[in-house]
PDB file of C-alpha atoms and ligand atoms in Angstrom:
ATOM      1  CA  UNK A   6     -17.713 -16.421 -37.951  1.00  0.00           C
ATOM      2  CA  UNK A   7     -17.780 -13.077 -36.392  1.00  0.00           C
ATOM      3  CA  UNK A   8     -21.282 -13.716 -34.329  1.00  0.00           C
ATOM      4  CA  UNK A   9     -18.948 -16.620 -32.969  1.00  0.00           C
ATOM      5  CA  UNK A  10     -16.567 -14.869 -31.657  1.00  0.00           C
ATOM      6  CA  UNK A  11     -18.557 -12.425 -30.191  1.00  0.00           C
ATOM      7  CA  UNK A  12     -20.246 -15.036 -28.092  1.00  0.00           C
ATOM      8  CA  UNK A  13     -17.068 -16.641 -26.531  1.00  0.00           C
ATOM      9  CA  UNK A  14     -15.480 -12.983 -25.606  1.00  0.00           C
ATOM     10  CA  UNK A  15     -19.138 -12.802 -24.027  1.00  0.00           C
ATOM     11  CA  UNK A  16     -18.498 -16.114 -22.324  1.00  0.00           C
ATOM     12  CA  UNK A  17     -14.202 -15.360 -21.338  1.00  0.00           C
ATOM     13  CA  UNK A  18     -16.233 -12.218 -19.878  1.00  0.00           C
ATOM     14  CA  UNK A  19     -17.907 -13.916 -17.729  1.00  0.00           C
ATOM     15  CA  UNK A  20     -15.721 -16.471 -16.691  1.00  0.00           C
ATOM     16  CA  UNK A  21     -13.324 -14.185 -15.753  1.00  0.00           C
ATOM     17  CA  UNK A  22     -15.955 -12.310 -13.506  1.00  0.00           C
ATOM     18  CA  UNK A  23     -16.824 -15.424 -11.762  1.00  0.00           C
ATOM     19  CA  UNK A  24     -12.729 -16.446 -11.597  1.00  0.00           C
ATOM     20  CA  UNK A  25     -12.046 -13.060 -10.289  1.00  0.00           C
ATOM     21  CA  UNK A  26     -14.834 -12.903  -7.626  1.00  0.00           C
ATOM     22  CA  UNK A  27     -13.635 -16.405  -6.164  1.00  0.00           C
ATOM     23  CA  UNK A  28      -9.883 -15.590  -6.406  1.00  0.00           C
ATOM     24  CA  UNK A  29     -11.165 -12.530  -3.990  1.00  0.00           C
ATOM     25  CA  UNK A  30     -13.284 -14.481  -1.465  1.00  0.00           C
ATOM     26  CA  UNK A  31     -10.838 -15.356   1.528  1.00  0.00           C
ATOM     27  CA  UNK A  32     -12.480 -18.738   1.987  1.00  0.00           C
ATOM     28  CA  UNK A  33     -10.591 -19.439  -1.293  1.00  0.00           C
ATOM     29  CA  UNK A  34      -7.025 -18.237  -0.618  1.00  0.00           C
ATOM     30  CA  UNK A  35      -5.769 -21.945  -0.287  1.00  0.00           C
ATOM     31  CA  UNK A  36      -6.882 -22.176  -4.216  1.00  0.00           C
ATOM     32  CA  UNK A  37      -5.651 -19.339  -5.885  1.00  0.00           C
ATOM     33  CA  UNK A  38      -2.436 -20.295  -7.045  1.00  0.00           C
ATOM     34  CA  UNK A  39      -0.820 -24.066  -7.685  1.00  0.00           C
ATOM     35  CA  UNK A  40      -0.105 -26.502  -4.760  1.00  0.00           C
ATOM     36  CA  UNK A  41       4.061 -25.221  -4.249  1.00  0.00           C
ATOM     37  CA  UNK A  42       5.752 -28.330  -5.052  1.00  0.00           C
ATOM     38  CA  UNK A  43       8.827 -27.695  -2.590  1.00  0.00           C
ATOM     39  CA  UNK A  44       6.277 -27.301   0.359  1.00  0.00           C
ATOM     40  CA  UNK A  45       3.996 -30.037  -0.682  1.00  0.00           C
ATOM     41  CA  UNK A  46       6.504 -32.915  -1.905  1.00  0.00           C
ATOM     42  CA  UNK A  47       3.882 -35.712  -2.230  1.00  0.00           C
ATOM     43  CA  UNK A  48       1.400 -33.469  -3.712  1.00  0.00           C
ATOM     44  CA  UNK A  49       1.614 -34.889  -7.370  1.00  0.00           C
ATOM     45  CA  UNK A  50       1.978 -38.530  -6.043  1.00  0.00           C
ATOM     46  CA  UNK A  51      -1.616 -38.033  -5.005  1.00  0.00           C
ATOM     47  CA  UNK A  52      -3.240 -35.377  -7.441  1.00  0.00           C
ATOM     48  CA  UNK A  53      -3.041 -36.380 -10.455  1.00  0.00           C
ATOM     49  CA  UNK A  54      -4.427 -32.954 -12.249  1.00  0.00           C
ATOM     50  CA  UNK A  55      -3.664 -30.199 -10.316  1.00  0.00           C
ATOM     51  CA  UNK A  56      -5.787 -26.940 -10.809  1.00  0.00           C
ATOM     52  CA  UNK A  57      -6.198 -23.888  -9.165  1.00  0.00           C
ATOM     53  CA  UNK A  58      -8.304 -20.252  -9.823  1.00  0.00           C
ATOM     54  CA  UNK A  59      -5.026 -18.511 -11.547  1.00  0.00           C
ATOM     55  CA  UNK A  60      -4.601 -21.466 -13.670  1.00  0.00           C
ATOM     56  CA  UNK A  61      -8.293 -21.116 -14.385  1.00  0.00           C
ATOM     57  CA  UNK A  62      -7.492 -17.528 -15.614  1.00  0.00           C
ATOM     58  CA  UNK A  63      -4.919 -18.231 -17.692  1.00  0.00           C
ATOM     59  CA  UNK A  64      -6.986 -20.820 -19.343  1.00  0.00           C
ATOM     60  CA  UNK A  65      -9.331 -18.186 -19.661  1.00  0.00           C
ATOM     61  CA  UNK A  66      -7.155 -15.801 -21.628  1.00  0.00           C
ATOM     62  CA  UNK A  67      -5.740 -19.043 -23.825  1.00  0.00           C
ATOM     63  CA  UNK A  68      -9.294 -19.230 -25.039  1.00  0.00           C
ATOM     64  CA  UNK A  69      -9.588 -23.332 -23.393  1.00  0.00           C
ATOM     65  CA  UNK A  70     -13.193 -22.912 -22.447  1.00  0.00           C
ATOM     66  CA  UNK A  71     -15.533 -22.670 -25.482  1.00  0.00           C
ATOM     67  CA  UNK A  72     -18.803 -23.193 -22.991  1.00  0.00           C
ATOM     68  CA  UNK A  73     -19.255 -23.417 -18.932  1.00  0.00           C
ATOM     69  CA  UNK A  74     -19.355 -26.464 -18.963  1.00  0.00           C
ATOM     70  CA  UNK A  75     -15.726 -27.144 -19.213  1.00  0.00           C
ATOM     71  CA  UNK A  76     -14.901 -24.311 -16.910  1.00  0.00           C
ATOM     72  CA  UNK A  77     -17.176 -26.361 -14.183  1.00  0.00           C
ATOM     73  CA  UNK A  78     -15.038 -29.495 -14.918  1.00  0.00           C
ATOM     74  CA  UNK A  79     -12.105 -27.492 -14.198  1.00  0.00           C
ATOM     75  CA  UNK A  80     -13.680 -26.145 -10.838  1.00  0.00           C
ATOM     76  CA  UNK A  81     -14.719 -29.217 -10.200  1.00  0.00           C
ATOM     77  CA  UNK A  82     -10.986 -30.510  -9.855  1.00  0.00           C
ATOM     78  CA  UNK A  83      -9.973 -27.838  -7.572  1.00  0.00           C
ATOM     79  CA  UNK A  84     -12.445 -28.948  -4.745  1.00  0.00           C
ATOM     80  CA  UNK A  85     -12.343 -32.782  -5.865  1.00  0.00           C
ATOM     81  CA  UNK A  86      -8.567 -32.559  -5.531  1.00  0.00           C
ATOM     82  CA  UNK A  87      -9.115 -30.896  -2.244  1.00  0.00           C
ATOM     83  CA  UNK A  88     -11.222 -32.809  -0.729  1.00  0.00           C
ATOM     84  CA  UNK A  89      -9.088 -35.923  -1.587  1.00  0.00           C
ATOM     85  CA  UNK A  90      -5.659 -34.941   0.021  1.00  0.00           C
ATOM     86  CA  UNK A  91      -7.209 -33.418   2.783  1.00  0.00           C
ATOM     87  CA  UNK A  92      -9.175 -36.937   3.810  1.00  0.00           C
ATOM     88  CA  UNK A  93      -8.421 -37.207   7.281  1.00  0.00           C
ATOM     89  CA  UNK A  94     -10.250 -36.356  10.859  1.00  0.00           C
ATOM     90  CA  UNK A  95      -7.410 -33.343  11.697  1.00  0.00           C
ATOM     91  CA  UNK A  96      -8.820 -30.193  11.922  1.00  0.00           C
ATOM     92  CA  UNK A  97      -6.477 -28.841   9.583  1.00  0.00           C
ATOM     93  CA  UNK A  98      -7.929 -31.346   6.774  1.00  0.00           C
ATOM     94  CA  UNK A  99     -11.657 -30.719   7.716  1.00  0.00           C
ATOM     95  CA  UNK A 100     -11.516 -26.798   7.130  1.00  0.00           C
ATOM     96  CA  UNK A 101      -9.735 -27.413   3.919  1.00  0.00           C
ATOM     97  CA  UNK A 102     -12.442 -29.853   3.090  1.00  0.00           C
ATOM     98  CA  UNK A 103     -15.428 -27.300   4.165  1.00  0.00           C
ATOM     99  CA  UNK A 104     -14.024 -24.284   2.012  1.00  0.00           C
ATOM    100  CA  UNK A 105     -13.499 -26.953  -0.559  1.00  0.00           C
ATOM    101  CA  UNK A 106     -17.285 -27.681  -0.466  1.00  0.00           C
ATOM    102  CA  UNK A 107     -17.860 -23.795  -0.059  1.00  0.00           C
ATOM    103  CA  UNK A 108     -16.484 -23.723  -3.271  1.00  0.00           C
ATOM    104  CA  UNK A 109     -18.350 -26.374  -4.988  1.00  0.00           C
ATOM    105  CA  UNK A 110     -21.643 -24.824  -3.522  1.00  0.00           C
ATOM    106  CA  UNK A 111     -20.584 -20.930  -4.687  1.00  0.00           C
ATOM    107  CA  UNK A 112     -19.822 -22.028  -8.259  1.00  0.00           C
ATOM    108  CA  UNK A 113     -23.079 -23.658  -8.660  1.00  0.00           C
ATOM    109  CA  UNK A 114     -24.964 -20.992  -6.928  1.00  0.00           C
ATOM    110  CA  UNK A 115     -23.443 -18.503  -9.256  1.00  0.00           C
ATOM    111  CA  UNK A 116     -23.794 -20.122 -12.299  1.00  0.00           C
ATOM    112  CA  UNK A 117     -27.257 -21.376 -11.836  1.00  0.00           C
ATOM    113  CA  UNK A 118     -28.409 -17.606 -10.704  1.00  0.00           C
ATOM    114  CA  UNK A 119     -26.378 -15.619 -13.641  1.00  0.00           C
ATOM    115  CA  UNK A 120     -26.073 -17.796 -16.626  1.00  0.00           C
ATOM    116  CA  UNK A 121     -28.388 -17.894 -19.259  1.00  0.00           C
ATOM    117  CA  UNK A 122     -29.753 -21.409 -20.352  1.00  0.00           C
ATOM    118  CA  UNK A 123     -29.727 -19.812 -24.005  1.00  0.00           C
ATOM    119  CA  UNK A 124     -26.486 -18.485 -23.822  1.00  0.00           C
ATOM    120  CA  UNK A 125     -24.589 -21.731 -22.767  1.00  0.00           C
ATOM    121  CA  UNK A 126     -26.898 -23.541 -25.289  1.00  0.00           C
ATOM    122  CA  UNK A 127     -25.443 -21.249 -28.017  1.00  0.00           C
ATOM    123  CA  UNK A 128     -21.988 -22.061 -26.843  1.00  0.00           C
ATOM    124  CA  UNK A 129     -22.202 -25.632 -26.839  1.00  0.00           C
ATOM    125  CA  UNK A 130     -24.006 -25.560 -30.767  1.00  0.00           C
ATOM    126  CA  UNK A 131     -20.466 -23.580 -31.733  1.00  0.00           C
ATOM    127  CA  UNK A 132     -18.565 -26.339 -29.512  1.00  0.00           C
ATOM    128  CA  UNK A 133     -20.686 -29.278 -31.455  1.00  0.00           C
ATOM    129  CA  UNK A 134     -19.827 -27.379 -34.744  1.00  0.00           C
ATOM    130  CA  UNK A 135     -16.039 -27.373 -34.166  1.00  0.00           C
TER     131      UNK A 135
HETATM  132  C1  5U9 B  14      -4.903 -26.839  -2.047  1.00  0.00           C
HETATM  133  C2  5U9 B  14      -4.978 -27.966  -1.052  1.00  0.00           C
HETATM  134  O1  5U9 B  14      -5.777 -28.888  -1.199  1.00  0.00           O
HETATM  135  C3  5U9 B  14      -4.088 -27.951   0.106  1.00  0.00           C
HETATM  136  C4  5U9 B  14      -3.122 -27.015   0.345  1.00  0.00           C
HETATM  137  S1  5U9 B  14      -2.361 -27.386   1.796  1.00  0.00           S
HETATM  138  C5  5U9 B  14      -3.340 -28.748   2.055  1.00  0.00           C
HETATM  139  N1  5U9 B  14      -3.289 -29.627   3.121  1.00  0.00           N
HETATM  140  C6  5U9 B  14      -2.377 -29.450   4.190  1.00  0.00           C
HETATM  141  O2  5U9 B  14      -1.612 -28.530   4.207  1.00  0.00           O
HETATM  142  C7  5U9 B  14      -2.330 -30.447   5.284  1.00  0.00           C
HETATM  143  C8  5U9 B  14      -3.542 -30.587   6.144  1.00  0.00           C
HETATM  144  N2  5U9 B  14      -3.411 -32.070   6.031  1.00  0.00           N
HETATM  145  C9  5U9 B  14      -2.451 -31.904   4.908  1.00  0.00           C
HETATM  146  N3  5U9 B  14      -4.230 -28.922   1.055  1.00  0.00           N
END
């Protein structure tokens, strides 16, 4: 009902917020948009669910994330995805791989320090419900 829907455009708020401030943090430029295809031929040979921050924000606007939760499972695949093409000793692969952990660490920092326990508890009763 209406109280519903006032909590998710509370929750796409601050998703967005958080997408935004990564998709502005330089460490992160390598993740803002989809892996190009052309440059990257053997990309999707290895990755099998590609995800990046503006992919994030269109999920966002498409209403896919009805608590954090699933936002941080979709985070979760852009390092994880990151950190598994990227394996080797090259230095090229080991600074991908440490602003891939950057990223992991900076999501969980900012969602331990400005989500409410409450709030996402709300959200996942109205997920349970649905
Ligand atoms: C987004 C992502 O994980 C990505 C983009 S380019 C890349 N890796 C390279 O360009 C080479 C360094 N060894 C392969 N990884």
């Amino acid at each position: 009902e209406d109280q519903e829907e006032a909590v998710l455009r509370e929750l796409r708020l601050f998703l967005r917020n958080v997408t935004e401030r990564l998709t502005l943090d330089r460490r992160f430029k390598a993740f803002t948009k989809p892996v190009d295809i052309e440059e990257v031929p053997d990309y999707l040979m290895v990755i099998k669910k590609p995800m990046d921050l503006s992919t994030l924000l269109t999920n966002i606007d498409e209403h896919k994330y009805v608590t954090v939760g699933e936002f941080m499972s979709d985070t979760d695949l852009i390092w994880q995805n990151a950190l598994e093409y990227n394996p080797d000793s090259d230095p090229m692969d080991r600074h991908i791989r440490h602003r891939a952990c950057a990223l992991k660490d900076t999501v969980r920092a900012i969602i331990k320090d400005e989500l409410d326990e409450d709030f996402e508890r709300v959200c996942e009763e109205i997920k349970e419900s649905r």
